[in-house]
């Protein structure tokens, strides 16, 4: 079965540079989530989109932005990178089955960002 | 707000030992509960889930039962293997497609 696809899997950027991560959700999933996981940490929710509109916002820095496109893929843009942005960035997707359902969120393999 | 509390690791067990990783939660309403596993250098994989009270999720010999009265979702396995060595995250989602809230994770090391 198709899974959540993320690219690139690894990237190295210098401080103050910009990085863009891409995410392709599972086909027919309508919700995309972005998470950041620092070394030895639990995943922290950044932002999510439902049907191409922002649905929830977590601890996403102002230097970061994201959007979901008409084909449901999503991109996370990170500018003015700092050393502390080095982390594993996960994209995840789900299909909204309604407010009382147990939607399952599936994660991609993650994109490793190293800021030097 | 919603939160998940897991037992702190690391947990080190011998092969074929019994595993319990405790997880308790705080949430409004009726959350769905999940266990995710992260093997070294890999992403998050859904291990099992439960969507209502008294549901039991199970997969690969792991089990967890949704206990509303104790707000718990403890993970158990009767006989662990070296290949089970990973970090285990308990998580909840309180409605529909809301984002997951994760616990801090518990690192399990199984030695032969």
PDB file of C-alpha atoms in Angstrom:
ATOM      1  CA  UNK A   1       0.000   0.000   0.000  1.00  0.00           C
ATOM      2  CA  UNK A   2       1.116   3.535  -0.708  1.00  0.00           C
ATOM      3  CA  UNK A   3       2.564   5.382   2.236  1.00  0.00           C
ATOM      4  CA  UNK A   4       3.376   8.986   3.044  1.00  0.00           C
ATOM      5  CA  UNK A   5       6.277  10.106   0.883  1.00  0.00           C
ATOM      6  CA  UNK A   6       8.688  12.759   2.038  1.00  0.00           C
ATOM      7  CA  UNK A   7      11.550  14.427   0.257  1.00  0.00           C
ATOM      8  CA  UNK A   8      14.362  14.999   0.575  1.00  0.00           C
ATOM      9  CA  UNK A   9      15.275  12.364   3.128  1.00  0.00           C
ATOM     10  CA  UNK A  10      18.384  14.233   4.191  1.00  0.00           C
ATOM     11  CA  UNK A  11      19.584  17.757   3.712  1.00  0.00           C
ATOM     12  CA  UNK A  12      22.307  19.925   5.108  1.00  0.00           C
ATOM     13  CA  UNK A  13      21.957  23.686   5.199  1.00  0.00           C
ATOM     14  CA  UNK A  14      23.973  26.532   6.618  1.00  0.00           C
ATOM     15  CA  UNK A  15      22.699  28.995   9.167  1.00  0.00           C
ATOM     16  CA  UNK A  16      20.434  31.665   7.729  1.00  0.00           C
ATOM     17  CA  UNK A  17      19.701  29.603   4.645  1.00  0.00           C
ATOM     18  CA  UNK A  18      16.270  28.429   3.514  1.00  0.00           C
ATOM     19  CA  UNK A  19      15.009  24.859   3.213  1.00  0.00           C
ATOM     20  CA  UNK A  20      11.859  23.353   1.724  1.00  0.00           C
ATOM     21  CA  UNK A  21      10.507  19.941   2.617  1.00  0.00           C
ATOM     22  CA  UNK A  22       7.898  18.168   0.547  1.00  0.00           C
ATOM     23  CA  UNK A  23       5.236  15.687   1.553  1.00  0.00           C
ATOM     24  CA  UNK A  24       2.943  13.514  -0.532  1.00  0.00           C
ATOM     25  CA  UNK A  25       0.128  12.076   1.600  1.00  0.00           C
ATOM     26  CA  UNK A  26      -1.467   8.695   1.194  1.00  0.00           C
ATOM     27  CA  UNK A  27      -3.889   8.873  -1.758  1.00  0.00           C
ATOM     28  CA  UNK A  28      -7.365  10.077  -0.773  1.00  0.00           C
ATOM     29  CA  UNK A  29      -6.187  11.323   2.619  1.00  0.00           C
ATOM     30  CA  UNK A  30      -7.480  14.839   3.212  1.00  0.00           C
ATOM     31  CA  UNK A  31      -5.421  15.925   6.202  1.00  0.00           C
ATOM     32  CA  UNK A  32      -1.681  16.549   6.380  1.00  0.00           C
ATOM     33  CA  UNK A  33       0.353  17.175   9.527  1.00  0.00           C
ATOM     34  CA  UNK A  34       3.903  18.353  10.106  1.00  0.00           C
ATOM     35  CA  UNK A  35       5.907  17.381  13.177  1.00  0.00           C
ATOM     36  CA  UNK A  36       9.416  18.197  14.365  1.00  0.00           C
ATOM     37  CA  UNK A  37      11.430  15.710  16.407  1.00  0.00           C
ATOM     38  CA  UNK A  38      14.646  16.869  18.013  1.00  0.00           C
ATOM     39  CA  UNK A  39      17.311  14.347  19.058  1.00  0.00           C
ATOM     40  CA  UNK A  40      15.972  12.153  21.833  1.00  0.00           C
ATOM     41  CA  UNK A  41      12.711  14.089  21.938  1.00  0.00           C
ATOM     42  CA  UNK A  42       9.091  13.277  21.265  1.00  0.00           C
ATOM     43  CA  UNK A  43       7.541  14.640  18.066  1.00  0.00           C
ATOM     44  CA  UNK A  44       6.207  18.169  18.390  1.00  0.00           C
ATOM     45  CA  UNK A  45       3.245  19.199  16.286  1.00  0.00           C
ATOM     46  CA  UNK A  46       3.889  22.141  13.977  1.00  0.00           C
ATOM     47  CA  UNK A  47       0.884  22.614  11.723  1.00  0.00           C
ATOM     48  CA  UNK A  48      -1.831  20.734   9.873  1.00  0.00           C
ATOM     49  CA  UNK A  49      -4.052  21.201   6.852  1.00  0.00           C
ATOM     50  CA  UNK A  50      -7.473  19.826   6.046  1.00  0.00           C
ATOM     51  CA  UNK A  51      -8.665  20.060   2.468  1.00  0.00           C
ATOM     52  CA  UNK A  52      -5.912  22.566   1.694  1.00  0.00           C
ATOM     53  CA  UNK A  53      -6.853  24.913   4.524  1.00  0.00           C
ATOM     54  CA  UNK A  54      -4.851  25.275   7.719  1.00  0.00           C
ATOM     55  CA  UNK A  55      -6.720  23.381  10.401  1.00  0.00           C
ATOM     56  CA  UNK A  56      -4.529  23.371  13.509  1.00  0.00           C
ATOM     57  CA  UNK A  57      -1.407  25.250  14.487  1.00  0.00           C
ATOM     58  CA  UNK A  58       1.143  24.089  17.001  1.00  0.00           C
ATOM     59  CA  UNK A  59       4.606  25.266  17.884  1.00  0.00           C
ATOM     60  CA  UNK A  60       5.617  26.349  14.416  1.00  0.00           C
ATOM     61  CA  UNK A  61       8.128  29.245  14.463  1.00  0.00           C
ATOM     62  CA  UNK A  62       7.274  32.417  12.553  1.00  0.00           C
ATOM     63  CA  UNK A  63      10.276  31.664  10.313  1.00  0.00           C
ATOM     64  CA  UNK A  64       8.467  28.557   9.051  1.00  0.00           C
ATOM     65  CA  UNK A  65       5.475  28.418   6.763  1.00  0.00           C
ATOM     66  CA  UNK A  66       3.568  25.628   5.121  1.00  0.00           C
ATOM     67  CA  UNK A  67       0.823  25.061   2.625  1.00  0.00           C
ATOM     68  CA  UNK A  68      -1.142  22.296   1.022  1.00  0.00           C
ATOM     69  CA  UNK A  69      -1.595  22.361  -2.730  1.00  0.00           C
ATOM     70  CA  UNK A  70      -4.483  21.391  -4.994  1.00  0.00           C
ATOM     71  CA  UNK A  71      -3.033  17.898  -5.459  1.00  0.00           C
ATOM     72  CA  UNK A  72      -2.917  17.569  -1.629  1.00  0.00           C
ATOM     73  CA  UNK A  73       0.835  17.524  -1.393  1.00  0.00           C
ATOM     74  CA  UNK A  74       2.278  19.837   1.211  1.00  0.00           C
ATOM     75  CA  UNK A  75       5.461  21.830   1.593  1.00  0.00           C
ATOM     76  CA  UNK A  76       7.152  23.124   4.727  1.00  0.00           C
ATOM     77  CA  UNK A  77       9.288  26.187   4.115  1.00  0.00           C
ATOM     78  CA  UNK A  78      11.916  27.102   6.664  1.00  0.00           C
ATOM     79  CA  UNK A  79      13.827  30.353   6.444  1.00  0.00           C
ATOM     80  CA  UNK A  80      16.641  31.972   8.419  1.00  0.00           C
ATOM     81  CA  UNK A  81      17.663  28.541   9.616  1.00  0.00           C
ATOM     82  CA  UNK A  82      19.205  28.215  13.050  1.00  0.00           C
ATOM     83  CA  UNK A  83      21.319  25.470  14.531  1.00  0.00           C
ATOM     84  CA  UNK A  84      18.388  24.526  16.753  1.00  0.00           C
ATOM     85  CA  UNK A  85      16.280  23.710  13.710  1.00  0.00           C
ATOM     86  CA  UNK A  86      18.348  20.577  13.183  1.00  0.00           C
ATOM     87  CA  UNK A  87      15.835  17.796  13.617  1.00  0.00           C
ATOM     88  CA  UNK A  88      13.829  15.061  11.974  1.00  0.00           C
ATOM     89  CA  UNK A  89      10.750  16.492  10.300  1.00  0.00           C
ATOM     90  CA  UNK A  90       7.809  14.202   9.865  1.00  0.00           C
ATOM     91  CA  UNK A  91       4.880  14.568   7.602  1.00  0.00           C
ATOM     92  CA  UNK A  92       1.786  12.521   8.352  1.00  0.00           C
ATOM     93  CA  UNK A  93      -1.615  12.111   6.779  1.00  0.00           C
ATOM     94  CA  UNK A  94      -5.062  10.869   7.667  1.00  0.00           C
ATOM     95  CA  UNK A  95      -8.567  10.625   6.298  1.00  0.00           C
ATOM     96  CA  UNK A  96     -11.144  12.534   8.287  1.00  0.00           C
ATOM     97  CA  UNK A  97     -13.917  10.110   9.205  1.00  0.00           C
ATOM     98  CA  UNK A  98     -15.777  12.603  11.390  1.00  0.00           C
ATOM     99  CA  UNK A  99     -15.446  14.097  14.863  1.00  0.00           C
ATOM    100  CA  UNK A 100     -16.300  10.920  16.725  1.00  0.00           C
ATOM    101  CA  UNK A 101     -14.186   8.518  14.750  1.00  0.00           C
ATOM    102  CA  UNK A 102     -10.755   7.178  15.447  1.00  0.00           C
ATOM    103  CA  UNK A 103      -8.808   8.586  12.560  1.00  0.00           C
ATOM    104  CA  UNK A 104      -5.466   6.897  12.157  1.00  0.00           C
ATOM    105  CA  UNK A 105      -2.517   9.133  11.359  1.00  0.00           C
ATOM    106  CA  UNK A 106       0.194   7.593   9.215  1.00  0.00           C
ATOM    107  CA  UNK A 107       3.707   8.974   9.222  1.00  0.00           C
ATOM    108  CA  UNK A 108       6.319   9.263   6.543  1.00  0.00           C
ATOM    109  CA  UNK A 109       9.924   8.213   7.054  1.00  0.00           C
ATOM    110  CA  UNK A 110      10.909  11.780   7.873  1.00  0.00           C
ATOM    111  CA  UNK A 111      13.369  14.323   6.504  1.00  0.00           C
ATOM    112  CA  UNK A 112      16.591  14.807   8.402  1.00  0.00           C
ATOM    113  CA  UNK A 113      17.633  18.452   8.440  1.00  0.00           C
ATOM    114  CA  UNK A 114      21.079  19.369   9.671  1.00  0.00           C
ATOM    115  CA  UNK A 115      21.926  23.042  10.040  1.00  0.00           C
ATOM    116  CA  UNK A 116      25.632  23.814  10.231  1.00  0.00           C
TER     117      UNK A 116
ATOM    118  CA  UNK B   1      -5.090  20.632  27.662  1.00  0.00           C
ATOM    119  CA  UNK B   2      -4.560  17.097  26.502  1.00  0.00           C
ATOM    120  CA  UNK B   3      -1.480  15.268  27.656  1.00  0.00           C
ATOM    121  CA  UNK B   4       0.099  11.840  27.735  1.00  0.00           C
ATOM    122  CA  UNK B   5       2.413  10.533  30.414  1.00  0.00           C
ATOM    123  CA  UNK B   6       4.605   7.511  29.835  1.00  0.00           C
ATOM    124  CA  UNK B   7       6.922   5.665  32.141  1.00  0.00           C
ATOM    125  CA  UNK B   8      10.440   6.906  31.723  1.00  0.00           C
ATOM    126  CA  UNK B   9      13.043   4.689  30.207  1.00  0.00           C
ATOM    127  CA  UNK B  10      15.256   3.278  29.268  1.00  0.00           C
ATOM    128  CA  UNK B  11      13.854  -0.165  29.860  1.00  0.00           C
ATOM    129  CA  UNK B  12      16.257  -3.059  29.458  1.00  0.00           C
ATOM    130  CA  UNK B  13      14.926  -6.600  29.311  1.00  0.00           C
ATOM    131  CA  UNK B  14      16.240 -10.018  28.492  1.00  0.00           C
ATOM    132  CA  UNK B  15      14.819 -11.830  25.508  1.00  0.00           C
ATOM    133  CA  UNK B  16      11.497 -13.587  26.252  1.00  0.00           C
ATOM    134  CA  UNK B  17      10.801 -11.354  29.260  1.00  0.00           C
ATOM    135  CA  UNK B  18       7.382  -9.768  29.825  1.00  0.00           C
ATOM    136  CA  UNK B  19       7.044  -6.141  28.857  1.00  0.00           C
ATOM    137  CA  UNK B  20       4.809  -3.442  30.287  1.00  0.00           C
ATOM    138  CA  UNK B  21       5.112   0.214  29.357  1.00  0.00           C
ATOM    139  CA  UNK B  22       2.701   2.374  31.307  1.00  0.00           C
ATOM    140  CA  UNK B  23       0.769   5.172  29.671  1.00  0.00           C
ATOM    141  CA  UNK B  24      -1.838   7.445  31.195  1.00  0.00           C
ATOM    142  CA  UNK B  25      -3.615  10.332  29.600  1.00  0.00           C
ATOM    143  CA  UNK B  26      -5.572  13.483  30.294  1.00  0.00           C
ATOM    144  CA  UNK B  27      -8.147  14.529  27.747  1.00  0.00           C
ATOM    145  CA  UNK B  28     -11.568  16.040  27.336  1.00  0.00           C
ATOM    146  CA  UNK B  29     -14.202  13.949  25.680  1.00  0.00           C
ATOM    147  CA  UNK B  30     -13.424  10.537  24.265  1.00  0.00           C
ATOM    148  CA  UNK B  31      -9.965  10.397  22.729  1.00  0.00           C
ATOM    149  CA  UNK B  32      -8.556   7.748  20.467  1.00  0.00           C
ATOM    150  CA  UNK B  33      -5.377   6.190  21.812  1.00  0.00           C
ATOM    151  CA  UNK B  34      -2.356   4.953  19.913  1.00  0.00           C
ATOM    152  CA  UNK B  35       1.020   3.326  20.329  1.00  0.00           C
ATOM    153  CA  UNK B  36       3.680   4.197  17.775  1.00  0.00           C
ATOM    154  CA  UNK B  37       7.095   2.579  17.503  1.00  0.00           C
ATOM    155  CA  UNK B  38      10.290   4.129  16.198  1.00  0.00           C
ATOM    156  CA  UNK B  39      13.132   1.781  15.337  1.00  0.00           C
ATOM    157  CA  UNK B  40      16.659   3.220  15.306  1.00  0.00           C
ATOM    158  CA  UNK B  41      17.120   5.675  12.472  1.00  0.00           C
ATOM    159  CA  UNK B  42      13.602   5.182  11.173  1.00  0.00           C
ATOM    160  CA  UNK B  43      10.267   6.936  11.153  1.00  0.00           C
ATOM    161  CA  UNK B  44       7.182   6.447  13.292  1.00  0.00           C
ATOM    162  CA  UNK B  45       5.113   3.351  12.683  1.00  0.00           C
ATOM    163  CA  UNK B  46       1.651   2.776  14.043  1.00  0.00           C
ATOM    164  CA  UNK B  47       1.774  -0.254  16.313  1.00  0.00           C
ATOM    165  CA  UNK B  48      -1.812  -0.411  17.535  1.00  0.00           C
ATOM    166  CA  UNK B  49      -4.776   1.741  18.419  1.00  0.00           C
ATOM    167  CA  UNK B  50      -8.055   1.793  20.325  1.00  0.00           C
ATOM    168  CA  UNK B  51     -10.908   4.194  19.730  1.00  0.00           C
ATOM    169  CA  UNK B  52     -13.268   3.620  22.656  1.00  0.00           C
ATOM    170  CA  UNK B  53     -13.346   2.407  26.222  1.00  0.00           C
ATOM    171  CA  UNK B  54     -12.555  -1.286  26.748  1.00  0.00           C
ATOM    172  CA  UNK B  55     -11.259  -1.649  23.186  1.00  0.00           C
ATOM    173  CA  UNK B  56      -8.112  -3.734  22.950  1.00  0.00           C
ATOM    174  CA  UNK B  57      -5.595  -2.953  20.257  1.00  0.00           C
ATOM    175  CA  UNK B  58      -3.164  -5.671  19.273  1.00  0.00           C
ATOM    176  CA  UNK B  59      -0.415  -6.197  16.731  1.00  0.00           C
ATOM    177  CA  UNK B  60       2.791  -8.251  16.498  1.00  0.00           C
ATOM    178  CA  UNK B  61       2.198  -9.745  19.953  1.00  0.00           C
ATOM    179  CA  UNK B  62       1.730  -6.324  21.574  1.00  0.00           C
ATOM    180  CA  UNK B  63      -1.531  -5.434  23.279  1.00  0.00           C
ATOM    181  CA  UNK B  64      -3.048  -2.411  24.982  1.00  0.00           C
ATOM    182  CA  UNK B  65      -6.510  -1.941  26.471  1.00  0.00           C
ATOM    183  CA  UNK B  66      -8.283   1.410  26.621  1.00  0.00           C
ATOM    184  CA  UNK B  67      -9.222   1.870  30.290  1.00  0.00           C
ATOM    185  CA  UNK B  68     -11.419   4.912  30.748  1.00  0.00           C
ATOM    186  CA  UNK B  69     -11.792   4.441  34.493  1.00  0.00           C
ATOM    187  CA  UNK B  70      -8.040   4.656  35.032  1.00  0.00           C
ATOM    188  CA  UNK B  71      -7.338   6.813  31.935  1.00  0.00           C
ATOM    189  CA  UNK B  72      -4.675   4.343  30.907  1.00  0.00           C
ATOM    190  CA  UNK B  73      -3.463   2.531  27.799  1.00  0.00           C
ATOM    191  CA  UNK B  74      -0.591   0.365  28.978  1.00  0.00           C
ATOM    192  CA  UNK B  75       1.416  -1.531  26.367  1.00  0.00           C
ATOM    193  CA  UNK B  76       2.186  -5.192  27.033  1.00  0.00           C
ATOM    194  CA  UNK B  77       3.949  -8.059  25.332  1.00  0.00           C
ATOM    195  CA  UNK B  78       4.335 -11.506  26.746  1.00  0.00           C
ATOM    196  CA  UNK B  79       7.750 -12.356  25.326  1.00  0.00           C
ATOM    197  CA  UNK B  80       9.984  -9.676  23.857  1.00  0.00           C
ATOM    198  CA  UNK B  81      12.586 -10.220  21.185  1.00  0.00           C
ATOM    199  CA  UNK B  82      15.797  -8.400  20.371  1.00  0.00           C
ATOM    200  CA  UNK B  83      14.059  -7.020  17.290  1.00  0.00           C
ATOM    201  CA  UNK B  84      11.573  -5.190  19.557  1.00  0.00           C
ATOM    202  CA  UNK B  85      14.316  -2.802  20.652  1.00  0.00           C
ATOM    203  CA  UNK B  86      12.993   0.632  19.772  1.00  0.00           C
ATOM    204  CA  UNK B  87      11.399   3.754  21.212  1.00  0.00           C
ATOM    205  CA  UNK B  88       7.690   3.426  21.951  1.00  0.00           C
ATOM    206  CA  UNK B  89       5.399   6.453  21.981  1.00  0.00           C
ATOM    207  CA  UNK B  90       1.935   6.582  23.459  1.00  0.00           C
ATOM    208  CA  UNK B  91      -0.307   9.169  21.806  1.00  0.00           C
ATOM    209  CA  UNK B  92      -3.861  10.451  21.747  1.00  0.00           C
ATOM    210  CA  UNK B  93      -6.127  12.333  19.429  1.00  0.00           C
ATOM    211  CA  UNK B  94      -9.235  13.791  20.980  1.00  0.00           C
ATOM    212  CA  UNK B  95     -11.502  14.105  17.945  1.00  0.00           C
ATOM    213  CA  UNK B  96     -11.643  13.471  14.273  1.00  0.00           C
ATOM    214  CA  UNK B  97      -8.513  14.636  12.542  1.00  0.00           C
ATOM    215  CA  UNK B  98      -6.941  16.630  15.346  1.00  0.00           C
ATOM    216  CA  UNK B  99      -3.179  16.293  15.717  1.00  0.00           C
ATOM    217  CA  UNK B 100      -1.686  13.611  17.887  1.00  0.00           C
ATOM    218  CA  UNK B 101      -0.327  14.487  21.300  1.00  0.00           C
ATOM    219  CA  UNK B 102       2.638  12.290  22.144  1.00  0.00           C
ATOM    220  CA  UNK B 103       4.159  11.090  25.361  1.00  0.00           C
ATOM    221  CA  UNK B 104       7.891  11.506  25.866  1.00  0.00           C
ATOM    222  CA  UNK B 105       8.654   8.035  24.567  1.00  0.00           C
ATOM    223  CA  UNK B 106      10.121   4.977  26.265  1.00  0.00           C
ATOM    224  CA  UNK B 107      13.292   3.409  24.940  1.00  0.00           C
ATOM    225  CA  UNK B 108      13.276  -0.381  25.116  1.00  0.00           C
ATOM    226  CA  UNK B 109      16.447  -2.415  24.780  1.00  0.00           C
ATOM    227  CA  UNK B 110      16.159  -6.190  24.608  1.00  0.00           C
ATOM    228  CA  UNK B 111      19.311  -8.187  25.115  1.00  0.00           C
ATOM    229  CA  UNK B 112      19.895 -11.762  24.050  1.00  0.00           C
TER     230      UNK B 112
END
